[in-house]
Tab-separated table of C-alpha atoms and ligand atoms in Angstrom:
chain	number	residue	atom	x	y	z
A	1	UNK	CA	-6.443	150.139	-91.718
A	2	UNK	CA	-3.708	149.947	-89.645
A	3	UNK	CA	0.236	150.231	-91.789
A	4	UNK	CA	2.567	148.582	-89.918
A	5	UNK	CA	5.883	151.639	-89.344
A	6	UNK	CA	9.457	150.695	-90.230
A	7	UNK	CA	11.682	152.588	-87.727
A	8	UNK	CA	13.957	154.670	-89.761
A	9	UNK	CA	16.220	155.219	-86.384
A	10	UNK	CA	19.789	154.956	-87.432
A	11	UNK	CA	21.220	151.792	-85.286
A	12	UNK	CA	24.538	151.488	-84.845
A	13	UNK	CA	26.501	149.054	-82.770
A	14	UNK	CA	30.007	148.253	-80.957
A	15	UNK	CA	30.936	144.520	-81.158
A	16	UNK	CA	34.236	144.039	-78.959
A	17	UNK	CA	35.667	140.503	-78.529
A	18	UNK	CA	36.772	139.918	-75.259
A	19	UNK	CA	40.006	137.833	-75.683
A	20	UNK	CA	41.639	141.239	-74.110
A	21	UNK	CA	41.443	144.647	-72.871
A	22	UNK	CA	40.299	147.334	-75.043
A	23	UNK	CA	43.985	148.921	-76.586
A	24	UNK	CA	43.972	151.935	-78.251
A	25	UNK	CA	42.651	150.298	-81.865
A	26	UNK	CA	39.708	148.931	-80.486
A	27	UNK	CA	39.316	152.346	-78.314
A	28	UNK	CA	39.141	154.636	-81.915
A	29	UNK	CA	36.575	151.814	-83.411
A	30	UNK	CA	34.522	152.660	-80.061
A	31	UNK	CA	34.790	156.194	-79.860
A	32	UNK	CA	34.274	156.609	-83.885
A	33	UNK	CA	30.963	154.194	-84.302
A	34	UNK	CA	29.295	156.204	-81.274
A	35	UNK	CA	30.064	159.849	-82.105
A	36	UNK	CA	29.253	158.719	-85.798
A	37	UNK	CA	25.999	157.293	-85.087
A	38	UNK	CA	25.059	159.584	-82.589
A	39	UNK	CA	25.766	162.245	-84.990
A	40	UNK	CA	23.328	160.580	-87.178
A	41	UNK	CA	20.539	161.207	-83.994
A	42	UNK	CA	20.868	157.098	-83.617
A	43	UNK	CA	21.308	154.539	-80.974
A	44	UNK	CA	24.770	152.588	-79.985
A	45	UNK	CA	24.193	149.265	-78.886
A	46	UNK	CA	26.727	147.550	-77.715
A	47	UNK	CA	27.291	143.628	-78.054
A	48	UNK	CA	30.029	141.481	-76.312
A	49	UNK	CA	31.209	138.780	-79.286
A	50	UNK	CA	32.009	135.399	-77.064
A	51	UNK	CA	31.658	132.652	-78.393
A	52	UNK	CA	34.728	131.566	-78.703
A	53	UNK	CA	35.206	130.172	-75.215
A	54	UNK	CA	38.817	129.656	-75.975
A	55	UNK	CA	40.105	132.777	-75.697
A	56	UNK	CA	37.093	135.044	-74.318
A	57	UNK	CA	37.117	135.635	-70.827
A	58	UNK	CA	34.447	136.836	-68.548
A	59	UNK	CA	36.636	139.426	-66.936
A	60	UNK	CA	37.395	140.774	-69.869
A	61	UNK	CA	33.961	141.663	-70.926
A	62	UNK	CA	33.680	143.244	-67.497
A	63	UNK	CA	37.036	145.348	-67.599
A	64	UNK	CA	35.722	147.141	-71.298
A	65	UNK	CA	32.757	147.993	-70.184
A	66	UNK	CA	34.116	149.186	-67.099
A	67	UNK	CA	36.182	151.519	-69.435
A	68	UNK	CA	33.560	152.688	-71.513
A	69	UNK	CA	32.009	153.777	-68.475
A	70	UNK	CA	34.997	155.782	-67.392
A	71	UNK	CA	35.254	156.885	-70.960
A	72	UNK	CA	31.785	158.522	-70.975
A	73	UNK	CA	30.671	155.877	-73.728
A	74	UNK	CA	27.273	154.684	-72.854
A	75	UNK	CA	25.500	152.396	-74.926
A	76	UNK	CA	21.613	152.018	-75.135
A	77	UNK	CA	19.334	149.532	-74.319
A	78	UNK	CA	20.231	145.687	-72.963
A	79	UNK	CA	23.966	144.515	-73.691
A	80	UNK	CA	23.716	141.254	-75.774
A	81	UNK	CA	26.217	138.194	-74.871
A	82	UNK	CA	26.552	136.071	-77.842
A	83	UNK	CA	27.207	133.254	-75.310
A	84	UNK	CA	24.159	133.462	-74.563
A	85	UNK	CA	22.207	132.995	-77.799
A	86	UNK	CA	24.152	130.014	-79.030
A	87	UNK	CA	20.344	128.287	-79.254
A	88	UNK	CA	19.205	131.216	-81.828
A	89	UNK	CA	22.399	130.375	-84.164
A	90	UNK	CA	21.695	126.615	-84.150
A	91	UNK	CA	17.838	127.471	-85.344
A	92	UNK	CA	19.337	129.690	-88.087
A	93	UNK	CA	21.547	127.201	-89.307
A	94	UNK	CA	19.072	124.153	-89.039
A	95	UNK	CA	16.120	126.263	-90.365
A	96	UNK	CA	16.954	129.084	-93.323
A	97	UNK	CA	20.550	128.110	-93.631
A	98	UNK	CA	19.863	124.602	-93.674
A	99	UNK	CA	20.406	124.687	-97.524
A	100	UNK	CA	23.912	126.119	-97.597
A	101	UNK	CA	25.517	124.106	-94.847
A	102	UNK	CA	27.118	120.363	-95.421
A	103	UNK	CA	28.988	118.669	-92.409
A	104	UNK	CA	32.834	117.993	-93.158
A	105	UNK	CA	35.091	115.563	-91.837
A	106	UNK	CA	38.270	117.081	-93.852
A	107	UNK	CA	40.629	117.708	-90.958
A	108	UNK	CA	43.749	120.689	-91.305
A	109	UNK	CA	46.114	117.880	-92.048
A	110	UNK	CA	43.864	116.007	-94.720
A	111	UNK	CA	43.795	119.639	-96.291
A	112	UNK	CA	47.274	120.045	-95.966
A	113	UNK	CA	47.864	116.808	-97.994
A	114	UNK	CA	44.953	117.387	-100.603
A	115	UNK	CA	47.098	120.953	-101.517
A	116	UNK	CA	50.346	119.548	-101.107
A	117	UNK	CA	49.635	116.656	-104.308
A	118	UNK	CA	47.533	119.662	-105.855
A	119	UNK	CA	50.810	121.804	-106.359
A	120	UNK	CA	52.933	118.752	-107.371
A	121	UNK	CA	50.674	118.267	-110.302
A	122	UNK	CA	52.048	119.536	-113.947
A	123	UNK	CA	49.853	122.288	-114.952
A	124	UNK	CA	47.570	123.026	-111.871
A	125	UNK	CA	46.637	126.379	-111.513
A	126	UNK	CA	46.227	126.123	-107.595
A	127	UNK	CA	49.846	126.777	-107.175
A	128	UNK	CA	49.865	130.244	-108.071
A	129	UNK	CA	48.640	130.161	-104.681
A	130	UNK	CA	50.538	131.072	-101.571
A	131	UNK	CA	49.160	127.826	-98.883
A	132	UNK	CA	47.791	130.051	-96.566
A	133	UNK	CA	45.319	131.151	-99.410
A	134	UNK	CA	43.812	128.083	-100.302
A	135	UNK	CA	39.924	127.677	-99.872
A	136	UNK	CA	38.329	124.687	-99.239
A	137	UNK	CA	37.863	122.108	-101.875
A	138	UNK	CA	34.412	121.461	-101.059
A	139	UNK	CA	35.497	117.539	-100.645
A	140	UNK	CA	32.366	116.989	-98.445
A	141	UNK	CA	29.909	119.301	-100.146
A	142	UNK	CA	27.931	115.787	-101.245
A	143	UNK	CA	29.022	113.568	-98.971
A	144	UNK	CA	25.806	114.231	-96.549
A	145	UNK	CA	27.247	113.882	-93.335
A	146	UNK	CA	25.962	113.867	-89.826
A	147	UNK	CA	25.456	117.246	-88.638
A	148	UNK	CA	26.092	116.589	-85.302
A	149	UNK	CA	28.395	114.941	-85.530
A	150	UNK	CA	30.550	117.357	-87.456
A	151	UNK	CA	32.101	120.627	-88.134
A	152	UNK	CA	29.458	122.316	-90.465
A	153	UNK	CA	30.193	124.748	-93.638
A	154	UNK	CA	28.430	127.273	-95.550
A	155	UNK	CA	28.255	127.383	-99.192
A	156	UNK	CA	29.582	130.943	-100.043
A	157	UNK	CA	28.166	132.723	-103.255
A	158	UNK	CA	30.763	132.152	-106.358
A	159	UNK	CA	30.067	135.595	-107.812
A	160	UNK	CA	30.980	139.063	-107.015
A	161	UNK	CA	29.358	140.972	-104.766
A	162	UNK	CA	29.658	145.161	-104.202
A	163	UNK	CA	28.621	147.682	-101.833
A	164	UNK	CA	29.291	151.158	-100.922
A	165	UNK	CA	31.476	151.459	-98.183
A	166	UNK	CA	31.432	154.672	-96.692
A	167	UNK	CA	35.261	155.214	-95.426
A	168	UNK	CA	36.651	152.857	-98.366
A	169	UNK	CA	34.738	153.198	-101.224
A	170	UNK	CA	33.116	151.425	-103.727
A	171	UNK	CA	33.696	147.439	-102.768
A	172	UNK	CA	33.465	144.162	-104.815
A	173	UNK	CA	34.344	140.909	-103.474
A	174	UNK	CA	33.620	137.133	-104.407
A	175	UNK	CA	33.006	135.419	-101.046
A	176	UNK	CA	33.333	131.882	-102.492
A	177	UNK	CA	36.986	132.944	-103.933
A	178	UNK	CA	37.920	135.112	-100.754
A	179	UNK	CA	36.796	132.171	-98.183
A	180	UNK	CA	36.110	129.477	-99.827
A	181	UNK	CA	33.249	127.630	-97.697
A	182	UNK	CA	34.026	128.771	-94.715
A	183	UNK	CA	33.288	126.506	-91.153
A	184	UNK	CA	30.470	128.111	-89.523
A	185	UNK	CA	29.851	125.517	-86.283
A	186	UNK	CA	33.215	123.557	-85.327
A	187	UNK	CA	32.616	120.247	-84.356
A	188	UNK	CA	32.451	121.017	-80.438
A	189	UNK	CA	29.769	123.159	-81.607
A	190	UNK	CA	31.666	126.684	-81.127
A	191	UNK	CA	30.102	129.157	-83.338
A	192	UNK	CA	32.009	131.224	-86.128
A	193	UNK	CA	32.262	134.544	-85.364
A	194	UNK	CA	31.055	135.817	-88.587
A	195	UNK	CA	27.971	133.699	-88.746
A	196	UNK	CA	26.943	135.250	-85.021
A	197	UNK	CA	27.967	138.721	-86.049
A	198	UNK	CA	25.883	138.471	-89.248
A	199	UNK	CA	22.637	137.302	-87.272
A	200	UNK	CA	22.918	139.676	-84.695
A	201	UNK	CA	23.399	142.920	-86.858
A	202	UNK	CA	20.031	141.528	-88.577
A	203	UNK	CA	18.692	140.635	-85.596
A	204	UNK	CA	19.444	143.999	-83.764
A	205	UNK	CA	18.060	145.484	-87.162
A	206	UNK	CA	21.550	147.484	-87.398
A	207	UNK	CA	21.619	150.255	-90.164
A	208	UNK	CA	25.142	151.386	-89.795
A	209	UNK	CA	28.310	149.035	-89.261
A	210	UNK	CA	31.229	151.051	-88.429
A	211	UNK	CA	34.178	148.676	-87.984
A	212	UNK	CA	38.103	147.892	-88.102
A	213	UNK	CA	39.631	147.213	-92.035
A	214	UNK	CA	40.598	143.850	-90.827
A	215	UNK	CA	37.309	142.786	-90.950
A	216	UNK	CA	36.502	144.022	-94.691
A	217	UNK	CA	37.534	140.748	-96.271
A	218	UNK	CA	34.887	139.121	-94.081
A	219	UNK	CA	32.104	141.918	-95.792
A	220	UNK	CA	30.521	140.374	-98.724
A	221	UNK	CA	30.315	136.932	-96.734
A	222	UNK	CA	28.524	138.407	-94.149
A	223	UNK	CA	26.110	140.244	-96.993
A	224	UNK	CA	25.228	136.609	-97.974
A	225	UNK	CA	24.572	135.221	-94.926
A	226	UNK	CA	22.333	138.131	-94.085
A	227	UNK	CA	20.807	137.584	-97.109
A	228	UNK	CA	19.853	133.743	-96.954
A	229	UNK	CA	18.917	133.624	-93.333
A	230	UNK	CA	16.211	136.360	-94.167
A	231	UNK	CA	17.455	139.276	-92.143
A	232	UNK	CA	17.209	142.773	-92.891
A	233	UNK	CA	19.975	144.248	-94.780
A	234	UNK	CA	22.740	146.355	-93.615
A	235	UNK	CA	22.229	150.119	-95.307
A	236	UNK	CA	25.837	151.705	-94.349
A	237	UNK	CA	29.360	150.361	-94.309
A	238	UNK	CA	32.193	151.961	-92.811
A	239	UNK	CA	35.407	150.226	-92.341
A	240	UNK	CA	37.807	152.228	-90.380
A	241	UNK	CA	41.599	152.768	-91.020
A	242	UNK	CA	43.586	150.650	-88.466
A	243	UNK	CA	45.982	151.826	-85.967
A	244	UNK	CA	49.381	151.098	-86.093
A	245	UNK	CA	52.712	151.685	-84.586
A	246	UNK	CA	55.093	154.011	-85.635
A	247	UNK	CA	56.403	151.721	-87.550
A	248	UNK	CA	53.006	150.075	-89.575
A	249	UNK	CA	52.761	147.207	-87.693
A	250	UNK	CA	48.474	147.168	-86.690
A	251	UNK	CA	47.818	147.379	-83.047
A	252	UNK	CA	46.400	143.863	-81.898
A	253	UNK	CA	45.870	141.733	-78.783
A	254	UNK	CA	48.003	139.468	-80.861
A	255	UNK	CA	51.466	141.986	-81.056
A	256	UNK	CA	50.820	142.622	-77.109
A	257	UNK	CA	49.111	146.105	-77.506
A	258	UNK	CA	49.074	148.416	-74.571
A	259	UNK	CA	45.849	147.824	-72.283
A	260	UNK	CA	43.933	151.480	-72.488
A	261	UNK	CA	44.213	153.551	-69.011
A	262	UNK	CA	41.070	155.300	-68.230
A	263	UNK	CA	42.681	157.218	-64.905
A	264	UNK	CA	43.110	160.253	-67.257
A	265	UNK	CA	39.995	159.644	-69.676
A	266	UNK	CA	39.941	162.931	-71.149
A	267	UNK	CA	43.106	162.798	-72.697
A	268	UNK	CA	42.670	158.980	-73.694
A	269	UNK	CA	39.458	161.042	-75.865
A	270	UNK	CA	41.598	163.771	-77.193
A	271	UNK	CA	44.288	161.178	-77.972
A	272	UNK	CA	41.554	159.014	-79.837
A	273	UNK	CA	40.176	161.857	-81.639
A	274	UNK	CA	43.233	163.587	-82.601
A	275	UNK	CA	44.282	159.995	-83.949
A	276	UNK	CA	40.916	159.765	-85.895
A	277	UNK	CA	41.624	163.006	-87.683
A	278	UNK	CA	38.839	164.917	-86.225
A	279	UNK	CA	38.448	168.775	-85.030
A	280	UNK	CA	39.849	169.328	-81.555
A	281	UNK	CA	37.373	169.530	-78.835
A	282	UNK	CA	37.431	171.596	-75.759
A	283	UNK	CA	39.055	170.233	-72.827
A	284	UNK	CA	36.320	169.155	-70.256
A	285	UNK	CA	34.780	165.531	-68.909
A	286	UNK	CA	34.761	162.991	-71.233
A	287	UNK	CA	30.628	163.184	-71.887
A	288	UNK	CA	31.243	166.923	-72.523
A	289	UNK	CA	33.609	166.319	-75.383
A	290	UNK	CA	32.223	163.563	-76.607
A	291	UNK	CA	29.308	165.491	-76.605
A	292	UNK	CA	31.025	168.003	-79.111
A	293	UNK	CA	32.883	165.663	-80.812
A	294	UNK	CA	29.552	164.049	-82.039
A	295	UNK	CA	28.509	167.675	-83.261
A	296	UNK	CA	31.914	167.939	-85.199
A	297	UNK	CA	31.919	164.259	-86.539
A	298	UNK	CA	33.646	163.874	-90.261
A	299	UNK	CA	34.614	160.551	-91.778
A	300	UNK	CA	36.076	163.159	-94.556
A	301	UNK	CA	39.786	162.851	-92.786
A	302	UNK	CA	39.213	159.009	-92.909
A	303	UNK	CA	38.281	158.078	-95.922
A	304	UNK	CA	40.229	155.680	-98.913
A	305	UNK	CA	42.729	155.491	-95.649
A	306	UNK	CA	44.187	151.663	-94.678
A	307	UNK	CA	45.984	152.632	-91.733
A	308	UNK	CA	46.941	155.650	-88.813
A	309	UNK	CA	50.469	155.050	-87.916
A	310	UNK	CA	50.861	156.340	-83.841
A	311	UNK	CA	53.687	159.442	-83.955
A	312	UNK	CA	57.051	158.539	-82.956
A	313	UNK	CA	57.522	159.725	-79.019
B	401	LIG	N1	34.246	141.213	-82.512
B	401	LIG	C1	35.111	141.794	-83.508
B	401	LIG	C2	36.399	142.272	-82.866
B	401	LIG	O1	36.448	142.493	-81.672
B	401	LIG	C3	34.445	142.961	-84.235
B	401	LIG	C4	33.337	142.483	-85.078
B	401	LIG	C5	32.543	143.498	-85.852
B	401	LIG	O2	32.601	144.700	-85.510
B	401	LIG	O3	31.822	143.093	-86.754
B	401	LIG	O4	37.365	142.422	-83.575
């Protein structure tokens, strides 16, 4: 009798967006998912989040991997291109998450109006609310629209939902209250990031998801999705402290951060380690430290942290 094996290889993976160059933020989130995983004996895959054709650009995608390269950060096996697999999402949602998705013709102005006579109402306890936090009213959830034709939503789960995350702690979220029911396919048929991101880590059967804080709200959604479409579950959560200026404010594309320069890579890797709290490693090529960095990992410096403020220079 043959039993079928279960790998037990730890999988971890690197998920960039490429709406911009890699900046020191999304530099630590590399360099801390590989030497953790790889600590761990595992594989680092790395995936190249595009669907959103808006603001991804090809060039992009080609410029951080070109930097990884320099940086000594090399990822096994094929790189994936969610542009690519835009088919496999569509038989997700028309096949296991058929169920939980409704098309909606509510537009941002329609729900601008629906909260605006909400909080003019005596009594209503949606304007406790600051605007920006209201979730979706769920004005369509019968209506049984075309799904073509449409944007399409997901029912979220109305109950909490915890997990162990291994930087943050003990987590609980309610998806349905955090999100509401969030679009998953816009009506020009771009995919949602989240929805992509959550088939792909099943997909790619990934074990450990080591990733920015900013992304934590997103967590317990992406548990449910996994959950419903049939995909194995994620073991290990990590969600990393994010890097800010000297003065808090998070390093993003969005505030202009500061392109990464690779022409002195082994003190872009000192800087990035010294950042993420860890022992200091011997100066040397970047594969050489990285290669002790990995036997020196700790997430102990890291952990119950919400952000790394850059020093003053
Ligand atoms: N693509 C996301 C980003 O670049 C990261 C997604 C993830 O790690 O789950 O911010």
């Amino acid at each position: 009798m043959s039993i079928a094996t279960v790998s037990t290889q730890p999988i971890g993976r690197f998920a960039p967006s490429p709406t911009g160059e890699l900046h020191l933020g999304s530099l630590t989130t590399a360099i801390a998912s590989f030497c953790h995983i790889k600590s761990l004996g595992g594989q680092w895959l790395l995936r190249i989040e595009d669907t959103d054709t808006e603001r991804c650009d090809r060039q992009f995608a080609e410029q951080i991997l070109i930097d990884l390269e320099a940086l000594g950060l090399q990822w096994d096996g094929d790189i994936i291109y969610q542009s690519e697999r835009i088919d496999i999402y569509n038989d997700y949602i028309n096949s296991a998450l058929r169920p939980l998705t409704y098309g909606c013709q509510c537009s941002r102005k329609d729900l601008e109006q629906y909260w605006s006579q909400e909080q003019q109402r005596p009594h209503c306890t949606h304007n406790r609310l600051p605007p920006n936090r209201h979730r979706y009213p769920r004005c369509c959830v019968t209506a049984d629209l075309d799904r073509q034709q449409h944007k399409l939503r997901i029912q979220l789960p109305n109950y909490r939902i915890g997990f162990n995350d291994g930087i943050q702690g003990i987590q609980w979220d309610n998806p349905q209250q955090t999100l509401g029911d969030m679009v998953v396919r816009r009506q020009d048929n771009m995919i949602n990031y989240i929805l992509a991101a959550s088939l792909d880590d099943g997909l790619q059967q990934i074990t450990h998801i080591m990733r920015g804080l900013d992304i934590l709200p997103m967590t317990t959604a992406q548990i449910s999705i996994m959950q419903a479409a049939g995909l194995p579950a994620v073991d290990h959560w990590y969600h990393l402290p994010l890097i800010c200026n000297p003065d808090g404010q998070k390093l993003s594309k969005q505030n202009l951060a500061q392109p990464i320069d690779t022409r002195n890579p082994s003190q872009l890797i000192a800087h990035a380690l010294k950042l993420l709290q860890q022992p200091t490693v011997d100066r040397d090529t970047p594969e050489n430290m990285l290669k002790q960095a990995i036997t020196q990992w700790d997430n102990t410096p890291l952990q119950h942290k919400h952000q790394l403020n850059l020093p003053n220079l």
